[in-house]
Short mmCIF file of C-alpha atoms and ligand atoms in Angstrom, two decimals:
data_model
loop_
_atom_site.label_atom_id
_atom_site.label_comp_id
_atom_site.label_asym_id
_atom_site.label_seq_id
_atom_site.Cartn_x
_atom_site.Cartn_y
_atom_site.Cartn_z
CA MET A 1 67.86 13.99 103.95
CA LEU A 2 64.92 12.70 105.77
CA LYS A 3 64.57 13.64 109.72
CA ASN A 4 65.23 10.16 110.81
CA GLU A 5 68.69 9.42 108.72
CA PHE A 6 70.91 11.27 110.90
CA LEU A 7 73.28 8.76 112.06
CA TRP A 8 74.55 9.03 115.73
CA GLY A 9 77.96 6.88 116.48
CA ALA A 10 81.32 6.96 118.47
CA SER A 11 84.41 6.34 116.74
CA THR A 12 87.58 4.04 117.60
CA SER A 13 90.27 3.48 115.59
CA ALA A 14 92.49 -0.40 115.24
CA PHE A 15 95.86 0.26 116.44
CA GLN A 16 94.58 2.53 119.39
CA ALA A 17 91.61 0.30 120.46
CA GLU A 18 92.40 -3.54 119.30
CA GLY A 19 95.67 -4.64 121.13
CA ALA A 20 96.34 -8.40 120.29
CA TYR A 21 99.22 -6.98 118.11
CA LEU A 22 100.30 -10.13 116.98
CA GLU A 23 97.36 -12.50 117.34
CA ASP A 24 95.85 -14.64 115.15
CA GLY A 25 98.20 -14.46 112.32
CA LYS A 26 98.21 -10.24 112.78
CA GLY A 27 101.72 -9.12 111.38
CA LEU A 28 103.60 -6.18 112.77
CA GLY A 29 102.31 -2.88 111.65
CA THR A 30 103.81 0.45 111.18
CA VAL A 31 102.19 1.82 114.56
CA ASP A 32 103.66 -1.75 116.46
CA VAL A 33 107.12 -1.04 115.92
CA ARG A 34 107.63 2.80 116.40
CA LYS A 35 109.68 4.13 119.14
CA VAL A 36 107.49 4.59 122.14
CA PRO A 37 108.66 6.77 124.92
CA SER A 38 108.93 4.93 128.32
CA GLY A 39 106.24 5.31 130.40
CA ILE A 40 103.75 5.49 127.71
CA ALA A 41 101.32 2.59 126.75
CA ASP A 42 101.94 0.97 123.20
CA THR A 43 99.98 -1.15 121.25
CA LYS A 44 100.22 -4.64 122.30
CA ILE A 45 96.90 -4.24 124.53
CA ALA A 46 95.54 -0.67 123.99
CA SER A 47 91.98 -0.98 125.07
CA ASP A 48 92.08 -4.90 124.67
CA HIS A 49 89.11 -4.56 122.23
CA TYR A 50 90.10 -7.48 120.50
CA HIS A 51 88.96 -9.48 123.50
CA HIS A 52 86.08 -7.22 124.47
CA TRP A 53 84.40 -6.48 121.20
CA GLU A 54 80.95 -8.27 122.41
CA GLU A 55 81.29 -5.94 125.40
CA ASP A 56 81.84 -3.07 123.40
CA ILE A 57 79.30 -3.45 121.00
CA GLU A 58 76.72 -4.29 123.63
CA SER A 59 77.66 -0.74 125.13
CA MET A 60 76.74 1.04 121.43
CA ARG A 61 73.52 -0.69 121.63
CA GLU A 62 72.48 0.43 125.09
CA LEU A 63 73.84 3.67 123.90
CA GLY A 64 71.55 3.79 121.23
CA LEU A 65 74.14 4.47 118.04
CA ASN A 66 72.99 3.69 114.92
CA THR A 67 76.33 3.89 113.16
CA TYR A 68 79.98 2.72 114.35
CA ARG A 69 83.32 3.99 112.96
CA PHE A 70 86.14 2.22 113.18
CA SER A 71 89.24 0.93 111.41
CA PHE A 72 90.55 -2.10 110.13
CA SER A 73 94.50 -2.95 110.88
CA TRP A 74 95.80 -3.63 107.54
CA SER A 75 98.75 -5.70 109.09
CA ARG A 76 95.50 -7.97 110.35
CA ILE A 77 94.05 -8.90 107.09
CA MET A 78 97.33 -8.56 105.21
CA PRO A 79 100.29 -9.44 107.60
CA ASP A 80 102.85 -9.06 105.09
CA GLY A 81 100.99 -6.61 102.99
CA LYS A 82 100.57 -9.61 100.20
CA THR A 83 98.99 -12.47 101.67
CA VAL A 84 95.51 -12.42 103.12
CA ASN A 85 95.05 -13.36 106.89
CA GLU A 86 91.29 -14.83 106.73
CA LYS A 87 91.30 -14.71 110.25
CA GLY A 88 91.61 -10.77 110.25
CA LEU A 89 88.88 -10.89 107.95
CA LYS A 90 86.83 -12.64 110.47
CA PHE A 91 87.46 -10.65 113.33
CA TYR A 92 85.78 -7.73 111.28
CA GLU A 93 82.97 -9.59 110.19
CA GLN A 94 82.18 -11.05 113.44
CA ILE A 95 81.55 -7.21 114.31
CA ILE A 96 80.15 -5.81 111.34
CA ASP A 97 77.50 -8.76 111.94
CA ARG A 98 76.31 -7.70 115.39
CA CYS A 99 76.50 -4.50 114.67
CA LEU A 100 73.95 -4.55 111.55
CA GLU A 101 71.98 -7.33 114.18
CA TYR A 102 71.60 -4.35 116.42
CA GLY A 103 70.91 -1.81 113.44
CA ILE A 104 74.46 -0.23 114.01
CA GLU A 105 75.72 0.82 110.60
CA PRO A 106 79.52 0.03 110.35
CA LEU A 107 81.60 2.96 109.15
CA PRO A 108 85.15 1.22 108.51
CA THR A 109 88.20 3.11 107.73
CA LEU A 110 90.75 1.43 105.55
CA TYR A 111 93.99 3.48 106.49
CA HIS A 112 93.81 4.97 109.84
CA PHE A 113 97.78 5.35 110.40
CA GLU A 114 98.55 1.67 110.03
CA MET A 115 100.13 -0.46 107.59
CA PRO A 116 102.07 -3.41 107.39
CA GLN A 117 105.48 -2.91 108.40
CA ALA A 118 106.39 -5.13 105.49
CA LEU A 119 105.53 -2.77 102.95
CA VAL A 120 107.79 -0.34 104.51
CA ASP A 121 110.59 -2.66 104.53
CA ARG A 122 109.88 -3.63 100.92
CA TYR A 123 108.76 -0.39 99.22
CA GLN A 124 109.21 2.61 101.78
CA GLY A 125 105.71 2.56 102.75
CA TRP A 126 103.68 5.44 100.91
CA LEU A 127 106.52 6.86 99.17
CA SER A 128 106.15 4.10 96.51
CA GLU A 129 103.46 3.62 94.02
CA LYS A 130 103.96 -0.01 94.79
CA THR A 131 102.20 0.75 98.19
CA ILE A 132 99.55 2.47 96.23
CA ASP A 133 99.01 -1.02 94.39
CA ALA A 134 98.95 -2.91 97.65
CA TYR A 135 96.34 -0.24 99.22
CA GLU A 136 94.15 -1.01 96.28
CA LYS A 137 94.31 -4.75 96.31
CA TYR A 138 93.87 -4.60 100.20
CA ALA A 139 90.90 -2.01 99.31
CA ARG A 140 89.51 -4.61 96.70
CA ILE A 141 89.39 -7.63 99.12
CA CYS A 142 87.43 -5.48 101.76
CA PHE A 143 85.55 -4.47 99.20
CA LYS A 144 84.40 -8.11 97.73
CA TRP A 145 84.44 -9.76 101.50
CA PHE A 146 82.04 -6.90 103.09
CA LYS A 147 79.73 -6.42 99.86
CA LYS A 148 76.49 -5.68 100.93
CA LYS A 149 76.92 -5.26 104.42
CA VAL A 150 79.02 -2.20 104.42
CA LYS A 151 77.41 0.76 102.93
CA ARG A 152 80.11 3.47 103.59
CA TRP A 153 83.41 3.21 103.67
CA VAL A 154 86.37 5.87 104.46
CA THR A 155 89.52 5.45 102.26
CA ILE A 156 92.17 7.61 104.55
CA ASN A 157 92.13 8.95 107.75
CA GLU A 158 93.52 12.44 108.50
CA GLN A 159 96.44 12.59 105.08
CA LEU A 160 97.77 15.81 106.91
CA ILE A 161 98.86 14.07 110.04
CA ALA A 162 99.34 10.54 108.25
CA GLY A 163 101.69 12.16 105.65
CA ALA A 164 103.92 14.23 107.96
CA ALA A 165 104.03 12.31 111.21
CA ALA A 166 107.31 9.90 110.24
CA ASP A 167 106.38 7.44 113.62
CA LEU A 168 103.39 6.80 112.33
CA HIS A 169 103.92 5.69 108.57
CA GLY A 170 107.52 4.48 109.44
CA ILE A 171 109.57 6.37 107.23
CA HIS A 172 112.48 8.38 108.99
CA THR A 173 115.16 10.87 107.46
CA GLN A 174 117.28 13.14 109.13
CA ASP A 175 117.12 15.82 106.18
CA PRO A 176 114.31 18.13 106.89
CA GLU A 177 114.20 19.32 103.20
CA GLN A 178 113.90 15.46 102.26
CA ALA A 179 110.91 15.28 104.68
CA MET A 180 109.08 18.00 103.52
CA LYS A 181 109.61 16.66 99.87
CA ASN A 182 108.57 13.13 101.17
CA MET A 183 105.37 14.51 103.20
CA TYR A 184 104.15 16.15 99.68
CA GLN A 185 104.84 12.96 97.77
CA ILE A 186 102.93 10.86 100.62
CA TYR A 187 99.96 13.30 100.17
CA ALA A 188 100.01 12.89 96.40
CA ASN A 189 100.12 9.02 96.66
CA MET A 190 97.63 8.70 99.40
CA ALA A 191 95.02 10.58 96.82
CA ILE A 192 95.88 8.41 94.06
CA ALA A 193 95.13 5.56 96.52
CA GLU A 194 91.85 6.88 97.39
CA LYS A 195 91.12 7.35 93.69
CA LYS A 196 91.65 3.46 92.82
CA ALA A 197 89.60 2.42 95.97
CA MET A 198 86.77 4.75 94.49
CA LEU A 199 86.87 3.13 91.39
CA ALA A 200 87.28 -0.35 92.27
CA LEU A 201 84.49 -0.05 95.09
CA LYS A 202 81.97 1.41 92.31
CA GLU A 203 82.55 -1.67 90.39
CA ILE A 204 82.48 -4.43 93.16
CA ASP A 205 79.65 -2.70 94.93
CA PRO A 206 78.08 0.10 93.27
CA GLN A 207 75.65 0.81 95.32
CA ALA A 208 78.03 1.48 98.65
CA GLU A 209 79.85 4.93 99.46
CA ILE A 210 83.18 6.33 100.11
CA GLY A 211 84.94 9.51 101.14
CA PRO A 212 88.03 10.82 102.78
CA VAL A 213 88.05 11.79 106.40
CA CYS A 214 89.77 15.07 106.47
CA ALA A 215 91.35 16.89 109.92
CA ILE A 216 89.73 20.19 108.90
CA GLN A 217 91.90 23.21 109.79
CA ILE A 218 90.11 26.17 110.97
CA VAL A 219 92.50 28.84 111.27
CA TYR A 220 92.01 32.67 112.44
CA PRO A 221 93.61 35.77 111.98
CA ASN A 222 95.68 37.19 114.72
CA SER A 223 94.35 40.85 113.82
CA SER A 224 92.53 42.28 110.91
CA ASP A 225 96.03 43.34 109.47
CA PRO A 226 95.59 42.04 106.08
CA PHE A 227 98.36 40.16 105.90
CA ASP A 228 97.45 37.94 109.17
CA VAL A 229 94.32 37.47 107.08
CA LEU A 230 96.38 36.49 104.20
CA ALA A 231 98.40 34.09 106.61
CA ALA A 232 95.51 32.23 107.73
CA MET A 233 94.18 31.70 104.08
CA ASP A 234 97.32 30.72 103.42
CA ALA A 235 97.26 27.86 106.16
CA GLU A 236 93.75 26.81 105.35
CA GLU A 237 95.14 26.28 101.87
CA MET A 238 98.35 24.41 102.57
CA MET A 239 96.79 22.17 105.32
CA MET A 240 93.26 21.46 104.28
CA TYR A 241 92.30 22.97 100.80
CA SER A 242 95.37 21.47 99.18
CA LEU A 243 94.24 18.05 100.30
CA LEU A 244 90.89 17.84 99.73
CA ASP A 245 90.94 19.62 96.40
CA LEU A 246 93.16 16.50 95.01
CA SER A 247 90.80 14.19 97.08
CA VAL A 248 87.70 15.81 95.60
CA ASN A 249 88.77 17.64 92.21
CA GLY A 250 91.66 16.12 91.37
CA SER A 251 93.61 19.36 91.25
CA TYR A 252 95.81 21.78 93.56
CA PRO A 253 94.85 25.61 93.84
CA PRO A 254 97.32 27.62 92.09
CA ARG A 255 99.01 29.35 94.91
CA PHE A 256 99.72 26.01 96.27
CA THR A 257 101.38 24.62 93.03
CA SER A 258 103.29 27.57 92.59
CA TYR A 259 104.33 27.20 96.54
CA LEU A 260 105.54 23.36 95.93
CA LYS A 261 107.47 24.68 92.52
CA LYS A 262 109.46 27.51 94.36
CA LYS A 263 110.29 25.23 96.98
CA GLY A 264 111.21 22.30 94.90
CA TYR A 265 108.64 19.94 96.97
CA MET A 266 106.35 19.44 93.77
CA PRO A 267 105.38 15.31 93.66
CA GLN A 268 105.70 13.23 90.80
CA ILE A 269 102.61 12.27 89.39
CA SER A 270 102.53 11.07 85.85
CA LYS A 271 100.07 12.19 83.27
CA GLU A 272 97.77 9.25 83.92
CA ASP A 273 97.53 9.54 87.44
CA TRP A 274 96.52 13.43 86.68
CA SER A 275 93.82 11.67 84.62
CA LEU A 276 93.21 9.03 87.53
CA LEU A 277 92.67 11.97 90.35
CA ARG A 278 90.32 14.00 88.28
CA SER A 279 88.16 10.69 87.00
CA ALA A 280 86.21 10.04 90.68
CA LYS A 281 84.71 11.83 93.37
CA PRO A 282 83.84 10.86 96.97
CA ASP A 283 80.46 10.25 97.72
CA PHE A 284 81.14 12.53 101.46
CA ILE A 285 83.50 13.95 103.14
CA GLY A 286 84.14 12.98 107.18
CA ILE A 287 85.18 15.92 109.29
CA ASN A 288 87.54 15.22 112.02
CA TYR A 289 87.84 18.37 114.38
CA TYR A 290 89.11 19.05 117.64
CA PHE A 291 89.90 22.95 117.89
CA PRO A 292 90.95 25.60 115.58
CA LEU A 293 94.18 27.58 115.11
CA ALA A 294 95.30 31.06 114.80
CA VAL A 295 97.98 32.45 112.65
CA CYS A 296 99.63 35.46 112.10
CA HIS A 297 102.14 36.98 108.97
CA PRO A 298 105.37 35.02 109.88
CA GLN A 299 107.74 37.82 112.04
CA PRO A 300 111.55 37.88 110.51
CA ASN A 301 113.90 35.32 111.76
CA GLN A 302 111.76 32.54 112.96
CA ASP A 303 112.86 28.75 113.44
CA PHE A 304 110.50 26.81 112.12
CA SER A 305 112.54 23.78 111.41
CA LYS A 306 111.32 22.23 115.30
CA LEU A 307 107.56 22.51 114.14
CA PRO A 308 105.48 20.00 112.67
CA PRO A 309 106.07 19.74 108.55
CA PHE A 310 102.98 21.23 107.87
CA TRP A 311 103.62 24.26 109.96
CA ARG A 312 107.01 24.73 108.41
CA CYS A 313 105.92 26.42 104.99
CA GLU A 314 106.95 29.99 106.22
CA LEU A 315 103.89 31.16 105.19
CA PHE A 316 102.06 31.50 108.40
CA GLN A 317 102.81 31.45 112.21
CA VAL A 318 100.92 29.58 114.95
CA VAL A 319 99.93 31.96 117.60
CA ASP A 320 97.81 31.58 120.66
CA ASN A 321 94.36 32.28 120.59
CA PRO A 322 93.41 34.56 123.59
CA HIS A 323 89.74 34.05 123.04
CA LEU A 324 89.39 30.40 123.52
CA GLN A 325 89.19 28.51 126.87
CA LYS A 326 92.05 26.15 127.31
CA SER A 327 92.87 22.80 129.05
CA GLU A 328 95.55 20.79 130.07
CA TRP A 329 95.44 18.18 126.90
CA MET A 330 93.89 21.12 124.58
CA PRO A 331 96.30 23.67 124.58
CA ASN A 332 95.11 25.36 121.31
CA GLY A 333 91.80 25.81 122.92
CA MET A 334 88.06 24.71 122.80
CA ASP A 335 85.40 26.25 120.11
CA PRO A 336 82.32 24.82 118.61
CA GLU A 337 81.98 27.81 116.27
CA GLY A 338 85.23 26.17 114.38
CA LEU A 339 83.10 23.36 113.76
CA TYR A 340 79.92 24.92 112.47
CA LEU A 341 83.13 27.21 110.27
CA GLY A 342 84.16 24.33 109.00
CA ILE A 343 80.92 22.97 107.84
CA ARG A 344 80.56 25.90 106.09
CA LYS A 345 83.50 26.10 104.54
CA LEU A 346 83.72 22.53 103.38
CA TYR A 347 80.00 22.19 101.85
CA ASP A 348 80.47 25.94 100.23
CA ARG A 349 83.83 24.55 98.63
CA TYR A 350 82.73 20.96 97.40
CA HIS A 351 78.72 20.62 97.61
CA LEU A 352 79.25 16.95 99.20
CA PRO A 353 77.43 15.47 102.08
CA LEU A 354 79.50 15.76 105.28
CA ILE A 355 79.84 13.72 108.32
CA ILE A 356 81.66 14.66 111.63
CA THR A 357 83.94 11.16 112.07
CA GLU A 358 85.77 12.64 115.00
CA ASN A 359 84.97 15.27 117.77
CA GLY A 360 86.28 15.24 121.32
CA MET A 361 87.83 16.66 124.55
CA ALA A 362 90.76 14.88 125.96
CA TYR A 363 91.24 14.91 129.76
CA SER A 364 92.97 12.85 132.28
CA ASP A 365 89.76 11.74 133.86
CA ILE A 366 89.51 10.11 137.51
CA LEU A 367 87.79 7.36 138.61
CA GLU A 368 86.46 7.63 141.96
CA ASP A 369 84.01 5.20 143.69
CA GLY A 370 83.41 3.49 140.20
CA LYS A 371 82.30 6.60 138.68
CA VAL A 372 83.99 9.34 136.31
CA HIS A 373 82.15 12.82 136.78
CA ASP A 374 83.08 14.11 133.07
CA LEU A 375 80.97 16.98 132.86
CA TYR A 376 83.61 19.16 131.15
CA ARG A 377 83.05 16.74 128.36
CA ILE A 378 79.73 16.72 128.17
CA GLU A 379 79.42 20.77 128.12
CA TYR A 380 82.19 20.32 125.02
CA LEU A 381 80.23 17.62 123.31
CA ASP A 382 76.97 19.55 123.76
CA ALA A 383 78.25 22.66 122.63
CA HIS A 384 79.44 20.84 119.63
CA ILE A 385 76.37 18.92 118.57
CA ARG A 386 74.38 22.90 118.86
CA LYS A 387 76.71 23.73 116.14
CA ILE A 388 75.90 20.70 114.25
CA GLU A 389 72.15 21.46 114.52
CA GLN A 390 72.46 24.88 113.64
CA ALA A 391 74.31 23.81 110.71
CA ILE A 392 71.33 21.29 109.48
CA SER A 393 68.56 23.78 110.51
CA GLU A 394 69.95 26.44 107.94
CA GLY A 395 70.35 23.65 105.21
CA TYR A 396 73.52 22.05 105.22
CA PRO A 397 73.89 18.20 105.00
CA VAL A 398 75.38 17.03 107.95
CA PHE A 399 74.14 13.45 107.95
CA GLY A 400 76.09 11.99 111.53
CA TYR A 401 78.18 12.62 114.16
CA CYS A 402 80.45 10.42 115.86
CA PRO A 403 82.55 11.69 119.12
CA TRP A 404 86.06 10.75 119.70
CA SER A 405 86.27 7.86 121.29
CA LEU A 406 83.63 5.45 122.13
CA PHE A 407 85.96 4.32 124.72
CA ASP A 408 89.25 5.22 125.94
CA LEU A 409 92.43 4.77 123.87
CA ILE A 410 95.83 5.03 123.67
CA SER A 411 96.11 8.13 122.34
CA SER A 412 98.19 8.87 118.88
CA HIS A 413 101.04 10.02 120.75
CA GLN A 414 100.40 10.37 124.24
CA GLY A 415 99.52 7.28 126.03
CA PHE A 416 96.98 6.33 128.45
CA LYS A 417 96.71 9.35 130.51
CA LYS A 418 94.90 11.54 127.51
CA ARG A 419 91.63 10.12 127.41
CA TYR A 420 88.76 10.70 125.16
CA GLY A 421 86.32 8.06 125.85
CA LEU A 422 82.73 7.81 126.99
CA ILE A 423 83.65 4.69 128.49
CA TYR A 424 86.39 4.44 130.87
CA VAL A 425 88.99 1.76 130.59
CA ASP A 426 90.75 0.91 133.60
CA ARG A 427 94.13 0.66 132.61
CA THR A 428 97.05 3.22 133.31
CA ASP A 429 100.23 3.53 130.74
CA GLU A 430 102.20 1.38 132.93
CA ASP A 431 99.57 -1.11 134.20
CA THR A 432 97.14 -3.02 131.77
CA LYS A 433 95.03 -4.18 134.58
CA THR A 434 92.11 -6.12 133.27
CA CYS A 435 90.89 -3.17 130.81
CA ALA A 436 87.60 -3.30 132.73
CA ARG A 437 85.17 -0.83 131.05
CA ILE A 438 83.07 1.89 133.20
CA LYS A 439 80.60 4.13 131.76
CA LYS A 440 81.49 7.71 132.53
CA ASP A 441 78.82 10.38 133.19
CA SER A 442 79.09 11.52 129.57
CA TYR A 443 77.91 7.84 128.24
CA TYR A 444 74.63 8.57 130.36
CA TRP A 445 74.49 11.87 128.95
CA TYR A 446 74.91 11.00 125.22
CA ARG A 447 72.78 8.35 125.12
CA ASP A 448 70.04 10.59 126.39
CA ARG A 449 71.16 13.63 123.95
CA ILE A 450 70.48 10.61 120.78
CA ARG A 451 67.05 10.31 122.07
CA LYS A 452 66.11 13.75 121.88
CA GLY A 453 67.37 13.68 118.31
CA ILE A 454 68.38 16.47 115.70
CA ASN A 455 66.47 19.66 116.08
CA HIS A 456 65.77 20.75 112.56
CA ASP A 457 64.11 23.76 113.43
C1 LIG B 1 93.11 12.27 115.30
C2 LIG B 1 93.02 11.11 115.06
O1 LIG B 1 93.96 12.89 114.89
O2 LIG B 1 92.75 12.84 116.61
C3 LIG B 1 92.92 9.62 116.10
O3 LIG B 1 92.05 10.30 114.36
C4 LIG B 1 93.59 10.91 117.21
O4 LIG B 1 93.71 8.58 115.64
C5 LIG B 1 93.00 11.86 117.54
O5 LIG B 1 93.43 9.69 118.30
C6 LIG B 1 93.23 12.47 119.12
O6 LIG B 1 94.19 12.79 118.92
P1 LIG B 1 95.71 12.54 120.10
O7 LIG B 1 97.04 12.75 119.30
O8 LIG B 1 95.11 12.93 121.06
O9 LIG B 1 95.38 10.87 120.29
#
């Protein structure tokens, strides 16, 4: 990696940023129809990026970014999952063209928690192989339209969360066992869809690169008790390696296979699909990292049923980590060391270049006299960037960093009180106001940090 090649970016995602939820031919997406608790912002306006995109790209230029990680709204490009809405493609084209004009490399994600609701109504979304075909078709359309303009693509954002959060993918069941089966089938189908997209890209634009984005799970054992150590290893395998092994190598870790069989959760994967899964490799892995977890060996008679599905496997139990500093929106604690460990773990296992596609600190920021003094966020970002520098100086190929998020967005589940942006968006959950943009202290700090560059020593 040449020293000047490091990508300094920032991240957003379509449904959390754009708004304009039915404008210019966009269809309903899964995230537009989910039930949002009252008092929590929905996708209709979000941060109104659809009408502020020019101003937002100007801010990127002033910041000194050389990459922008964002996502396409599948339902804007293919409102019914079948036909193409050219206005949707053109919306992204103007963003991509403007970014390129400013020397900002676009890094789009094809699926970031959102698909046309029509695919859920028609096929049960990711549960069906028909959706795999629909995704491949959508990917091919995007690859052809943006050939030579987009050098790097992301296939799917955070399979772990996307497959487990029923409200994000639109498939609901009351039966907890069925929910578990669905989750593992969805993970498998997503992995197959990703491989189809990887092969399609190499056919359409062979110079371009493609990779998944993983919500990395860095799990500490609660003690040196060997059973706690095993629980931590199992947790990382169940929530991270099982997904990435499939995305990268087209296989499952043995213990995970045995777990799926024992529980009756083994997804249906045909012989042809197993060969497909082994037939393509990503060019890089994107890392999303916010905080680590700590686990212990499960105590007897625990009720796991209320936990998120990927914590329900009964091989580990999530516990508090007293060593980490917590905050209102980061109850699991903040830990830059976890990012460093994640870089090492992923590189040692997969030997692929890595980019940090999300990392950020949530806070209920306060706007005072037209300013946001978010020193807490500066400290968080600075500490994490230092860890990336350490990894790079030791020889790990990390080629970029994109904090979440460029500007405030609706959080995946918690509306507008939970803010991550470098730029404040003036709205609340209840009152959309004008969504005016106000640069926070962290924005100016990040601009100066980018100018300093990466210290490779
Ligand atoms: C990641 C997602 O899981 O974390 C983003 O890719 C999300 O879409 C981010 O917004 C932060 O999570 P949350 O739930 O605080 O918005």
